Amino acid sequence: MENKSNAFLAGVFTIGLAMLVLFALFWFSSDHAVRVPYDLITRSTVTGLGPQADVKYRGLDVGKVVSIKFDPQVPGQIIVRVSVNKDTPITRTTYATLGFQGVTGIAYVQLDDTAREEGNGQRSPPLTTSEREPARIAMRPGFFEELEKRGDSLLTQTETLMTSLNEMFQTTNRDALMSAIGAVHKTAGDYSRLSASLQPAATKLPQAVDNLNATLGSTRRLTDELASPNGTVMRTVNRVGGNLQGASDSVQAAAGILSEETLPQLNGLARDARQTARTIDRAAGQFTERPNSVLFGGPAPAPGPGEAGFSAP
């Protein structure tokens, strides 16, 4: 009897332990977060998105996709019901996009806010939702959908680019391009030869620079010598100026002597010479009129008034 009771207790303990383990597994595996529903509205494709897909807000997991169905009131419109954590800052400017995880193609819902993109610092009011009337959030086209929409334009532009490249590399343009490349190569060769011819001049350039520096040094010293009042040049100029001043004084003294002594004597000599010339002139006149006056002398002068023999004219 005792063995049966022990077996019964062991069985009850085992069943209770198994139930406790199952309850713990269920408790830890279930999500106990408080979530609220939102409806994402879109007319785009939702390829790769399914129930239980992740819902992220700026990269953080905030919920799951509950269901995906067509809108019975608007043809072609899709309603994606999501369940999001209650503390997620969903506002009136929040929008949704479709993202893809890596290269697996598994899609998820990415939530973001227009106010953060604009950076105006203004906070939009929260978006109110409930189980009876879930709030609706607009779902914008994702990156791949935009790429798909613009695929035709990109293909057209690519085709135009390839056509332009084909026209660029036609025979005529190719020959012109090769000629340009040849001209560039020739220019590079000419530049190399020019560099080689300039090498000797470049070798002598340091010596020329040294000579120029020496010349500039000599010019600077000469300038300093000219600017210095006690320099050799200025002393020589002063000495020459003194000599010129002495010569000028001598010339002025000689001019004074010439003016005071020599010129009066020359004037007296000139007067004597004029008198002698007049005397000679008179003698010559008398000789011309009376040549015999040389032998017999000149005639007696006519008597003047009051003298004997004077007769009035």
PDB file of C-alpha atoms in Angstrom:
ATOM      1  CA  MET A   1       0.000   0.000   0.000  1.00  0.00           C
ATOM      2  CA  GLU A   2       2.841   2.314   0.850  1.00  0.00           C
ATOM      3  CA  ASN A   3       4.503   1.665  -2.529  1.00  0.00           C
ATOM      4  CA  LYS A   4       1.305   2.658  -4.350  1.00  0.00           C
ATOM      5  CA  SER A   5       1.059   5.907  -2.430  1.00  0.00           C
ATOM      6  CA  ASN A   6       4.683   6.766  -3.187  1.00  0.00           C
ATOM      7  CA  ALA A   7       4.147   6.082  -6.883  1.00  0.00           C
ATOM      8  CA  PHE A   8       1.048   8.256  -6.889  1.00  0.00           C
ATOM      9  CA  LEU A   9       2.901  11.149  -5.235  1.00  0.00           C
ATOM     10  CA  ALA A  10       5.772  10.780  -7.666  1.00  0.00           C
ATOM     11  CA  GLY A  11       3.367  10.872 -10.595  1.00  0.00           C
ATOM     12  CA  VAL A  12       1.588  13.945  -9.220  1.00  0.00           C
ATOM     13  CA  PHE A  13       4.937  15.669  -8.680  1.00  0.00           C
ATOM     14  CA  THR A  14       6.058  14.837 -12.224  1.00  0.00           C
ATOM     15  CA  ILE A  15       2.815  16.093 -13.762  1.00  0.00           C
ATOM     16  CA  GLY A  16       2.977  19.296 -11.673  1.00  0.00           C
ATOM     17  CA  LEU A  17       6.624  19.907 -12.639  1.00  0.00           C
ATOM     18  CA  ALA A  18       5.826  19.392 -16.327  1.00  0.00           C
ATOM     19  CA  MET A  19       2.914  21.825 -16.126  1.00  0.00           C
ATOM     20  CA  LEU A  20       5.138  24.343 -14.350  1.00  0.00           C
ATOM     21  CA  VAL A  21       7.782  24.027 -17.060  1.00  0.00           C
ATOM     22  CA  LEU A  22       5.188  24.455 -19.811  1.00  0.00           C
ATOM     23  CA  PHE A  23       3.732  27.519 -18.059  1.00  0.00           C
ATOM     24  CA  ALA A  24       7.214  29.033 -17.680  1.00  0.00           C
ATOM     25  CA  LEU A  25       7.964  28.415 -21.348  1.00  0.00           C
ATOM     26  CA  PHE A  26       4.658  29.969 -22.370  1.00  0.00           C
ATOM     27  CA  TRP A  27       5.201  32.934 -20.062  1.00  0.00           C
ATOM     28  CA  PHE A  28       8.718  33.716 -21.189  1.00  0.00           C
ATOM     29  CA  SER A  29       7.966  33.117 -24.881  1.00  0.00           C
ATOM     30  CA  SER A  30       4.845  35.284 -24.981  1.00  0.00           C
ATOM     31  CA  ASP A  31       4.947  39.054 -25.451  1.00  0.00           C
ATOM     32  CA  HIS A  32       3.484  40.917 -22.493  1.00  0.00           C
ATOM     33  CA  ALA A  33       3.876  44.416 -23.906  1.00  0.00           C
ATOM     34  CA  VAL A  34       0.752  46.564 -24.123  1.00  0.00           C
ATOM     35  CA  ARG A  35       0.084  47.268 -27.773  1.00  0.00           C
ATOM     36  CA  VAL A  36      -2.418  49.320 -29.737  1.00  0.00           C
ATOM     37  CA  PRO A  37      -3.591  48.832 -33.340  1.00  0.00           C
ATOM     38  CA  TYR A  38      -2.945  51.091 -36.323  1.00  0.00           C
ATOM     39  CA  ASP A  39      -3.956  50.699 -39.962  1.00  0.00           C
ATOM     40  CA  LEU A  40      -1.377  51.432 -42.641  1.00  0.00           C
ATOM     41  CA  ILE A  41      -2.975  52.598 -45.884  1.00  0.00           C
ATOM     42  CA  THR A  42      -1.211  52.102 -49.210  1.00  0.00           C
ATOM     43  CA  ARG A  43      -1.852  51.617 -52.911  1.00  0.00           C
ATOM     44  CA  SER A  44       1.634  50.259 -53.519  1.00  0.00           C
ATOM     45  CA  THR A  45       2.725  46.639 -53.580  1.00  0.00           C
ATOM     46  CA  VAL A  46       3.626  44.951 -50.299  1.00  0.00           C
ATOM     47  CA  THR A  47       5.772  42.175 -51.725  1.00  0.00           C
ATOM     48  CA  GLY A  48       7.536  40.156 -49.004  1.00  0.00           C
ATOM     49  CA  LEU A  49       5.376  41.509 -46.173  1.00  0.00           C
ATOM     50  CA  GLY A  50       3.301  39.022 -44.189  1.00  0.00           C
ATOM     51  CA  PRO A  51       1.650  38.564 -40.797  1.00  0.00           C
ATOM     52  CA  GLN A  52       4.009  38.640 -37.807  1.00  0.00           C
ATOM     53  CA  ALA A  53       6.457  40.782 -39.769  1.00  0.00           C
ATOM     54  CA  ASP A  54       8.430  43.240 -37.681  1.00  0.00           C
ATOM     55  CA  VAL A  55       7.356  46.849 -37.178  1.00  0.00           C
ATOM     56  CA  LYS A  56      10.230  49.225 -36.419  1.00  0.00           C
ATOM     57  CA  TYR A  57      10.303  52.864 -35.397  1.00  0.00           C
ATOM     58  CA  ARG A  58      13.585  54.435 -36.498  1.00  0.00           C
ATOM     59  CA  GLY A  59      15.234  51.018 -36.364  1.00  0.00           C
ATOM     60  CA  LEU A  60      13.779  49.861 -33.000  1.00  0.00           C
ATOM     61  CA  ASP A  61      11.353  46.930 -32.819  1.00  0.00           C
ATOM     62  CA  VAL A  62       8.010  48.293 -31.614  1.00  0.00           C
ATOM     63  CA  GLY A  63       5.445  45.760 -32.846  1.00  0.00           C
ATOM     64  CA  LYS A  64       4.214  43.202 -35.354  1.00  0.00           C
ATOM     65  CA  VAL A  65       2.046  43.018 -38.447  1.00  0.00           C
ATOM     66  CA  VAL A  66      -1.355  41.530 -37.567  1.00  0.00           C
ATOM     67  CA  SER A  67      -3.059  41.215 -40.926  1.00  0.00           C
ATOM     68  CA  ILE A  68      -2.982  42.359 -44.551  1.00  0.00           C
ATOM     69  CA  LYS A  69      -6.197  42.802 -46.553  1.00  0.00           C
ATOM     70  CA  PHE A  70      -7.818  44.891 -49.265  1.00  0.00           C
ATOM     71  CA  ASP A  71      -9.906  47.887 -48.299  1.00  0.00           C
ATOM     72  CA  PRO A  72     -13.543  46.956 -49.048  1.00  0.00           C
ATOM     73  CA  GLN A  73     -14.516  50.623 -49.445  1.00  0.00           C
ATOM     74  CA  VAL A  74     -11.676  51.767 -51.771  1.00  0.00           C
ATOM     75  CA  PRO A  75     -10.784  49.451 -54.666  1.00  0.00           C
ATOM     76  CA  GLY A  76      -7.059  48.788 -55.041  1.00  0.00           C
ATOM     77  CA  GLN A  77      -6.203  50.102 -51.573  1.00  0.00           C
ATOM     78  CA  ILE A  78      -4.500  47.812 -49.058  1.00  0.00           C
ATOM     79  CA  ILE A  79      -4.898  47.957 -45.275  1.00  0.00           C
ATOM     80  CA  VAL A  80      -2.031  46.605 -43.186  1.00  0.00           C
ATOM     81  CA  ARG A  81      -3.103  46.197 -39.569  1.00  0.00           C
ATOM     82  CA  VAL A  82      -0.154  46.533 -37.174  1.00  0.00           C
ATOM     83  CA  SER A  83       0.069  46.247 -33.422  1.00  0.00           C
ATOM     84  CA  VAL A  84       2.496  48.767 -31.906  1.00  0.00           C
ATOM     85  CA  ASN A  85       3.745  49.319 -28.374  1.00  0.00           C
ATOM     86  CA  LYS A  86       1.610  51.853 -26.558  1.00  0.00           C
ATOM     87  CA  ASP A  87       4.614  54.010 -25.578  1.00  0.00           C
ATOM     88  CA  THR A  88       5.762  54.436 -29.208  1.00  0.00           C
ATOM     89  CA  PRO A  89       5.630  58.183 -30.104  1.00  0.00           C
ATOM     90  CA  ILE A  90       3.171  57.898 -32.986  1.00  0.00           C
ATOM     91  CA  THR A  91       2.052  61.407 -34.052  1.00  0.00           C
ATOM     92  CA  ARG A  92      -0.072  62.929 -36.808  1.00  0.00           C
ATOM     93  CA  THR A  93       3.065  63.385 -38.946  1.00  0.00           C
ATOM     94  CA  THR A  94       4.205  59.753 -38.625  1.00  0.00           C
ATOM     95  CA  TYR A  95       4.391  57.767 -41.871  1.00  0.00           C
ATOM     96  CA  ALA A  96       5.346  54.219 -42.835  1.00  0.00           C
ATOM     97  CA  THR A  97       7.582  52.717 -45.521  1.00  0.00           C
ATOM     98  CA  LEU A  98       8.401  49.194 -46.577  1.00  0.00           C
ATOM     99  CA  GLY A  99      11.923  47.986 -45.817  1.00  0.00           C
ATOM    100  CA  PHE A 100      13.817  44.778 -46.577  1.00  0.00           C
ATOM    101  CA  GLN A 101      16.181  42.856 -44.345  1.00  0.00           C
ATOM    102  CA  GLY A 102      19.483  42.220 -46.130  1.00  0.00           C
ATOM    103  CA  VAL A 103      19.333  40.020 -49.199  1.00  0.00           C
ATOM    104  CA  THR A 104      16.678  37.625 -47.828  1.00  0.00           C
ATOM    105  CA  GLY A 105      13.803  39.692 -49.198  1.00  0.00           C
ATOM    106  CA  ILE A 106      11.886  39.566 -45.908  1.00  0.00           C
ATOM    107  CA  ALA A 107       9.998  42.824 -45.620  1.00  0.00           C
ATOM    108  CA  TYR A 108       9.224  44.840 -42.515  1.00  0.00           C
ATOM    109  CA  VAL A 109       7.415  48.070 -41.734  1.00  0.00           C
ATOM    110  CA  GLN A 110       9.559  51.116 -40.962  1.00  0.00           C
ATOM    111  CA  LEU A 111       7.902  54.019 -39.106  1.00  0.00           C
ATOM    112  CA  ASP A 112       9.310  57.521 -39.137  1.00  0.00           C
ATOM    113  CA  ASP A 113       8.219  61.102 -38.507  1.00  0.00           C
ATOM    114  CA  THR A 114       8.117  64.050 -40.896  1.00  0.00           C
ATOM    115  CA  ALA A 115       8.870  66.545 -38.093  1.00  0.00           C
ATOM    116  CA  ARG A 116      12.282  64.921 -37.516  1.00  0.00           C
ATOM    117  CA  GLU A 117      13.127  65.186 -41.220  1.00  0.00           C
ATOM    118  CA  GLU A 118      12.159  68.866 -41.388  1.00  0.00           C
ATOM    119  CA  GLY A 119      14.163  69.620 -38.224  1.00  0.00           C
ATOM    120  CA  ASN A 120      11.874  72.496 -37.213  1.00  0.00           C
ATOM    121  CA  GLY A 121      11.834  71.420 -33.556  1.00  0.00           C
ATOM    122  CA  GLN A 122       7.994  71.517 -33.417  1.00  0.00           C
ATOM    123  CA  ARG A 123       6.361  68.461 -31.898  1.00  0.00           C
ATOM    124  CA  SER A 124       3.261  67.131 -33.627  1.00  0.00           C
ATOM    125  CA  PRO A 125       0.286  66.065 -31.433  1.00  0.00           C
ATOM    126  CA  PRO A 126      -0.006  62.319 -30.759  1.00  0.00           C
ATOM    127  CA  LEU A 127      -2.243  60.168 -32.956  1.00  0.00           C
ATOM    128  CA  THR A 128      -5.150  58.690 -30.978  1.00  0.00           C
ATOM    129  CA  THR A 129      -6.194  55.099 -31.768  1.00  0.00           C
ATOM    130  CA  SER A 130      -8.398  52.356 -30.300  1.00  0.00           C
ATOM    131  CA  GLU A 131      -9.434  48.760 -30.902  1.00  0.00           C
ATOM    132  CA  ARG A 132     -12.772  49.827 -32.392  1.00  0.00           C
ATOM    133  CA  GLU A 133     -11.446  52.603 -34.589  1.00  0.00           C
ATOM    134  CA  PRO A 134      -7.749  52.108 -35.359  1.00  0.00           C
ATOM    135  CA  ALA A 135      -6.010  55.285 -36.528  1.00  0.00           C
ATOM    136  CA  ARG A 136      -4.787  55.296 -40.095  1.00  0.00           C
ATOM    137  CA  ILE A 137      -1.176  56.041 -41.131  1.00  0.00           C
ATOM    138  CA  ALA A 138      -0.163  56.723 -44.703  1.00  0.00           C
ATOM    139  CA  MET A 139       2.345  54.285 -46.157  1.00  0.00           C
ATOM    140  CA  ARG A 140       4.827  55.863 -48.570  1.00  0.00           C
ATOM    141  CA  PRO A 141       6.584  54.021 -51.409  1.00  0.00           C
ATOM    142  CA  GLY A 142       9.835  52.371 -50.357  1.00  0.00           C
ATOM    143  CA  PHE A 143      13.266  52.609 -51.964  1.00  0.00           C
ATOM    144  CA  PHE A 144      12.851  49.608 -54.238  1.00  0.00           C
ATOM    145  CA  GLU A 145       9.405  50.721 -55.328  1.00  0.00           C
ATOM    146  CA  GLU A 146      10.760  54.161 -56.230  1.00  0.00           C
ATOM    147  CA  LEU A 147      13.601  52.432 -58.058  1.00  0.00           C
ATOM    148  CA  GLU A 148      11.081  50.289 -59.912  1.00  0.00           C
ATOM    149  CA  LYS A 149       9.015  53.344 -60.865  1.00  0.00           C
ATOM    150  CA  ARG A 150      12.078  55.130 -62.160  1.00  0.00           C
ATOM    151  CA  GLY A 151      13.477  52.035 -63.830  1.00  0.00           C
ATOM    152  CA  ASP A 152      12.098  52.976 -67.255  1.00  0.00           C
ATOM    153  CA  SER A 153      13.601  56.459 -67.012  1.00  0.00           C
ATOM    154  CA  LEU A 154      16.937  55.021 -65.879  1.00  0.00           C
ATOM    155  CA  LEU A 155      16.911  52.513 -68.737  1.00  0.00           C
ATOM    156  CA  THR A 156      16.105  55.286 -71.227  1.00  0.00           C
ATOM    157  CA  GLN A 157      18.913  57.434 -69.901  1.00  0.00           C
ATOM    158  CA  THR A 158      21.285  54.449 -69.964  1.00  0.00           C
ATOM    159  CA  GLU A 159      20.328  53.708 -73.558  1.00  0.00           C
ATOM    160  CA  THR A 160      20.887  57.364 -74.503  1.00  0.00           C
ATOM    161  CA  LEU A 161      24.272  57.265 -72.776  1.00  0.00           C
ATOM    162  CA  MET A 162      25.312  54.115 -74.608  1.00  0.00           C
ATOM    163  CA  THR A 163      24.168  55.653 -77.913  1.00  0.00           C
ATOM    164  CA  SER A 164      26.234  58.757 -77.201  1.00  0.00           C
ATOM    165  CA  LEU A 165      29.247  56.617 -76.335  1.00  0.00           C
ATOM    166  CA  ASN A 166      28.788  54.634 -79.528  1.00  0.00           C
ATOM    167  CA  GLU A 167      28.646  57.829 -81.574  1.00  0.00           C
ATOM    168  CA  MET A 168      31.661  59.177 -79.711  1.00  0.00           C
ATOM    169  CA  PHE A 169      33.768  56.160 -80.569  1.00  0.00           C
ATOM    170  CA  GLN A 170      32.896  56.035 -84.264  1.00  0.00           C
ATOM    171  CA  THR A 171      35.738  55.827 -86.803  1.00  0.00           C
ATOM    172  CA  THR A 172      36.030  59.577 -87.391  1.00  0.00           C
ATOM    173  CA  ASN A 173      35.823  60.494 -83.718  1.00  0.00           C
ATOM    174  CA  ARG A 174      38.158  57.654 -82.822  1.00  0.00           C
ATOM    175  CA  ASP A 175      40.754  58.924 -85.296  1.00  0.00           C
ATOM    176  CA  ALA A 176      40.400  62.446 -83.876  1.00  0.00           C
ATOM    177  CA  LEU A 177      40.777  61.065 -80.357  1.00  0.00           C
ATOM    178  CA  MET A 178      43.885  59.119 -81.327  1.00  0.00           C
ATOM    179  CA  SER A 179      45.288  62.271 -82.971  1.00  0.00           C
ATOM    180  CA  ALA A 180      44.662  64.177 -79.762  1.00  0.00           C
ATOM    181  CA  ILE A 181      46.385  61.434 -77.765  1.00  0.00           C
ATOM    182  CA  GLY A 182      49.321  61.556 -80.215  1.00  0.00           C
ATOM    183  CA  ALA A 183      49.504  65.340 -79.819  1.00  0.00           C
ATOM    184  CA  VAL A 184      49.539  64.958 -76.054  1.00  0.00           C
ATOM    185  CA  HIS A 185      52.299  62.358 -76.339  1.00  0.00           C
ATOM    186  CA  LYS A 186      54.316  64.674 -78.627  1.00  0.00           C
ATOM    187  CA  THR A 187      53.809  67.542 -76.202  1.00  0.00           C
ATOM    188  CA  ALA A 188      55.068  65.361 -73.375  1.00  0.00           C
ATOM    189  CA  GLY A 189      58.161  64.484 -75.448  1.00  0.00           C
ATOM    190  CA  ASP A 190      58.787  68.147 -76.260  1.00  0.00           C
ATOM    191  CA  TYR A 191      58.445  68.977 -72.617  1.00  0.00           C
ATOM    192  CA  SER A 192      60.996  66.285 -71.738  1.00  0.00           C
ATOM    193  CA  ARG A 193      63.467  67.675 -74.277  1.00  0.00           C
ATOM    194  CA  LEU A 194      62.853  71.194 -73.029  1.00  0.00           C
ATOM    195  CA  SER A 195      63.493  70.031 -69.493  1.00  0.00           C
ATOM    196  CA  ALA A 196      66.751  68.386 -70.594  1.00  0.00           C
ATOM    197  CA  SER A 197      67.863  71.562 -72.418  1.00  0.00           C
ATOM    198  CA  LEU A 198      67.067  73.690 -69.385  1.00  0.00           C
ATOM    199  CA  GLN A 199      69.013  71.407 -67.064  1.00  0.00           C
ATOM    200  CA  PRO A 200      72.407  73.190 -67.603  1.00  0.00           C
ATOM    201  CA  ALA A 201      70.781  76.558 -67.004  1.00  0.00           C
ATOM    202  CA  ALA A 202      69.122  75.172 -63.903  1.00  0.00           C
ATOM    203  CA  THR A 203      72.534  73.901 -62.748  1.00  0.00           C
ATOM    204  CA  LYS A 204      74.037  77.392 -63.119  1.00  0.00           C
ATOM    205  CA  LEU A 205      71.053  79.053 -61.530  1.00  0.00           C
ATOM    206  CA  PRO A 206      72.332  78.686 -57.918  1.00  0.00           C
ATOM    207  CA  GLN A 207      75.612  80.388 -58.872  1.00  0.00           C
ATOM    208  CA  ALA A 208      73.701  83.172 -60.635  1.00  0.00           C
ATOM    209  CA  VAL A 209      71.547  83.565 -57.538  1.00  0.00           C
ATOM    210  CA  ASP A 210      74.682  83.787 -55.395  1.00  0.00           C
ATOM    211  CA  ASN A 211      76.145  86.429 -57.732  1.00  0.00           C
ATOM    212  CA  LEU A 212      72.876  88.332 -57.629  1.00  0.00           C
ATOM    213  CA  ASN A 213      72.877  88.158 -53.853  1.00  0.00           C
ATOM    214  CA  ALA A 214      76.475  89.459 -53.795  1.00  0.00           C
ATOM    215  CA  THR A 215      75.507  92.296 -56.163  1.00  0.00           C
ATOM    216  CA  LEU A 216      72.533  93.148 -54.007  1.00  0.00           C
ATOM    217  CA  GLY A 217      74.800  93.123 -50.953  1.00  0.00           C
ATOM    218  CA  SER A 218      77.247  95.488 -52.643  1.00  0.00           C
ATOM    219  CA  THR A 219      74.375  97.734 -53.726  1.00  0.00           C
ATOM    220  CA  ARG A 220      73.036  97.730 -50.192  1.00  0.00           C
ATOM    221  CA  ARG A 221      76.452  98.646 -48.796  1.00  0.00           C
ATOM    222  CA  LEU A 222      76.797 101.432 -51.378  1.00  0.00           C
ATOM    223  CA  THR A 223      73.349 102.723 -50.482  1.00  0.00           C
ATOM    224  CA  ASP A 224      74.235 102.653 -46.792  1.00  0.00           C
ATOM    225  CA  GLU A 225      77.520 104.457 -47.581  1.00  0.00           C
ATOM    226  CA  LEU A 226      75.635 107.114 -49.556  1.00  0.00           C
ATOM    227  CA  ALA A 227      73.030 107.500 -46.818  1.00  0.00           C
ATOM    228  CA  SER A 228      75.637 107.809 -44.039  1.00  0.00           C
ATOM    229  CA  PRO A 229      76.792 111.450 -43.462  1.00  0.00           C
ATOM    230  CA  ASN A 230      80.181 110.194 -42.166  1.00  0.00           C
ATOM    231  CA  GLY A 231      80.796 107.838 -45.053  1.00  0.00           C
ATOM    232  CA  THR A 232      83.711 107.962 -47.460  1.00  0.00           C
ATOM    233  CA  VAL A 233      81.588 109.214 -50.350  1.00  0.00           C
ATOM    234  CA  MET A 234      80.033 112.016 -48.337  1.00  0.00           C
ATOM    235  CA  ARG A 235      83.433 113.035 -46.932  1.00  0.00           C
ATOM    236  CA  THR A 236      84.855 113.132 -50.466  1.00  0.00           C
ATOM    237  CA  VAL A 237      81.885 115.164 -51.689  1.00  0.00           C
ATOM    238  CA  ASN A 238      82.315 117.572 -48.779  1.00  0.00           C
ATOM    239  CA  ARG A 239      86.030 117.894 -49.513  1.00  0.00           C
ATOM    240  CA  VAL A 240      85.377 118.526 -53.221  1.00  0.00           C
ATOM    241  CA  GLY A 241      82.715 121.046 -52.241  1.00  0.00           C
ATOM    242  CA  GLY A 242      85.198 122.823 -49.973  1.00  0.00           C
ATOM    243  CA  ASN A 243      87.778 122.934 -52.780  1.00  0.00           C
ATOM    244  CA  LEU A 244      85.189 124.284 -55.181  1.00  0.00           C
ATOM    245  CA  GLN A 245      84.222 126.911 -52.628  1.00  0.00           C
ATOM    246  CA  GLY A 246      87.900 127.969 -52.296  1.00  0.00           C
ATOM    247  CA  ALA A 247      88.261 128.142 -56.070  1.00  0.00           C
ATOM    248  CA  SER A 248      85.090 130.217 -56.250  1.00  0.00           C
ATOM    249  CA  ASP A 249      86.468 132.588 -53.618  1.00  0.00           C
ATOM    250  CA  SER A 250      89.755 132.879 -55.575  1.00  0.00           C
ATOM    251  CA  VAL A 251      87.876 133.615 -58.779  1.00  0.00           C
ATOM    252  CA  GLN A 252      85.798 136.258 -57.003  1.00  0.00           C
ATOM    253  CA  ALA A 253      88.995 137.850 -55.556  1.00  0.00           C
ATOM    254  CA  ALA A 254      90.663 137.861 -59.014  1.00  0.00           C
ATOM    255  CA  ALA A 255      87.529 139.419 -60.495  1.00  0.00           C
ATOM    256  CA  GLY A 256      87.611 142.119 -57.813  1.00  0.00           C
ATOM    257  CA  ILE A 257      91.280 142.901 -58.539  1.00  0.00           C
ATOM    258  CA  LEU A 258      90.557 142.954 -62.255  1.00  0.00           C
ATOM    259  CA  SER A 259      87.596 145.289 -61.728  1.00  0.00           C
ATOM    260  CA  GLU A 260      89.329 147.656 -59.291  1.00  0.00           C
ATOM    261  CA  GLU A 261      92.924 147.864 -60.601  1.00  0.00           C
ATOM    262  CA  THR A 262      93.382 146.400 -64.043  1.00  0.00           C
ATOM    263  CA  LEU A 263      90.269 147.818 -65.708  1.00  0.00           C
ATOM    264  CA  PRO A 264      91.048 151.531 -64.721  1.00  0.00           C
ATOM    265  CA  GLN A 265      94.566 151.161 -66.098  1.00  0.00           C
ATOM    266  CA  LEU A 266      93.206 149.649 -69.283  1.00  0.00           C
ATOM    267  CA  ASN A 267      90.721 152.546 -69.561  1.00  0.00           C
ATOM    268  CA  GLY A 268      93.571 155.147 -69.203  1.00  0.00           C
ATOM    269  CA  LEU A 269      95.651 153.282 -71.752  1.00  0.00           C
ATOM    270  CA  ALA A 270      92.675 153.274 -74.106  1.00  0.00           C
ATOM    271  CA  ARG A 271      92.210 157.072 -73.710  1.00  0.00           C
ATOM    272  CA  ASP A 272      95.913 157.657 -74.417  1.00  0.00           C
ATOM    273  CA  ALA A 273      95.679 155.432 -77.436  1.00  0.00           C
ATOM    274  CA  ARG A 274      92.641 157.395 -78.694  1.00  0.00           C
ATOM    275  CA  GLN A 275      94.476 160.720 -78.211  1.00  0.00           C
ATOM    276  CA  THR A 276      97.586 159.386 -79.987  1.00  0.00           C
ATOM    277  CA  ALA A 277      95.371 158.146 -82.807  1.00  0.00           C
ATOM    278  CA  ARG A 278      93.724 161.583 -83.161  1.00  0.00           C
ATOM    279  CA  THR A 279      97.145 163.257 -83.166  1.00  0.00           C
ATOM    280  CA  ILE A 280      98.394 160.880 -85.820  1.00  0.00           C
ATOM    281  CA  ASP A 281      95.202 161.483 -87.768  1.00  0.00           C
ATOM    282  CA  ARG A 282      95.678 165.242 -87.703  1.00  0.00           C
ATOM    283  CA  ALA A 283      99.318 164.881 -88.698  1.00  0.00           C
ATOM    284  CA  ALA A 284      98.344 162.655 -91.556  1.00  0.00           C
ATOM    285  CA  GLY A 285      95.731 165.203 -92.690  1.00  0.00           C
ATOM    286  CA  GLN A 286      98.226 168.035 -92.645  1.00  0.00           C
ATOM    287  CA  PHE A 287     100.722 165.922 -94.564  1.00  0.00           C
ATOM    288  CA  THR A 288      98.076 165.172 -97.110  1.00  0.00           C
ATOM    289  CA  GLU A 289      97.104 168.821 -97.542  1.00  0.00           C
ATOM    290  CA  ARG A 290     100.665 170.326 -97.334  1.00  0.00           C
ATOM    291  CA  PRO A 291     103.381 167.826 -97.954  1.00  0.00           C
ATOM    292  CA  ASN A 292     106.018 170.597 -97.782  1.00  0.00           C
ATOM    293  CA  SER A 293     105.142 171.200 -94.185  1.00  0.00           C
ATOM    294  CA  VAL A 294     107.418 168.307 -93.404  1.00  0.00           C
ATOM    295  CA  LEU A 295     110.393 170.357 -94.614  1.00  0.00           C
ATOM    296  CA  PHE A 296     109.290 173.932 -93.935  1.00  0.00           C
ATOM    297  CA  GLY A 297     106.938 173.445 -91.064  1.00  0.00           C
ATOM    298  CA  GLY A 298     103.307 174.196 -90.866  1.00  0.00           C
ATOM    299  CA  PRO A 299     101.692 177.532 -91.585  1.00  0.00           C
ATOM    300  CA  ALA A 300     101.348 180.053 -88.833  1.00  0.00           C
ATOM    301  CA  PRO A 301      97.983 179.908 -87.190  1.00  0.00           C
ATOM    302  CA  ALA A 302      95.489 182.635 -88.191  1.00  0.00           C
ATOM    303  CA  PRO A 303      95.426 185.647 -85.826  1.00  0.00           C
ATOM    304  CA  GLY A 304      92.595 185.576 -83.426  1.00  0.00           C
ATOM    305  CA  PRO A 305      90.358 188.406 -82.368  1.00  0.00           C
ATOM    306  CA  GLY A 306      92.445 191.245 -80.846  1.00  0.00           C
ATOM    307  CA  GLU A 307      95.655 190.054 -82.504  1.00  0.00           C
ATOM    308  CA  ALA A 308      97.517 191.917 -85.243  1.00  0.00           C
ATOM    309  CA  GLY A 309      96.345 191.119 -88.699  1.00  0.00           C
ATOM    310  CA  PHE A 310      92.932 189.850 -87.547  1.00  0.00           C
ATOM    311  CA  SER A 311      90.143 190.557 -89.908  1.00  0.00           C
ATOM    312  CA  ALA A 312      86.559 189.822 -89.244  1.00  0.00           C
ATOM    313  CA  PRO A 313      85.011 187.439 -91.699  1.00  0.00           C
TER     314      PRO A 313
END
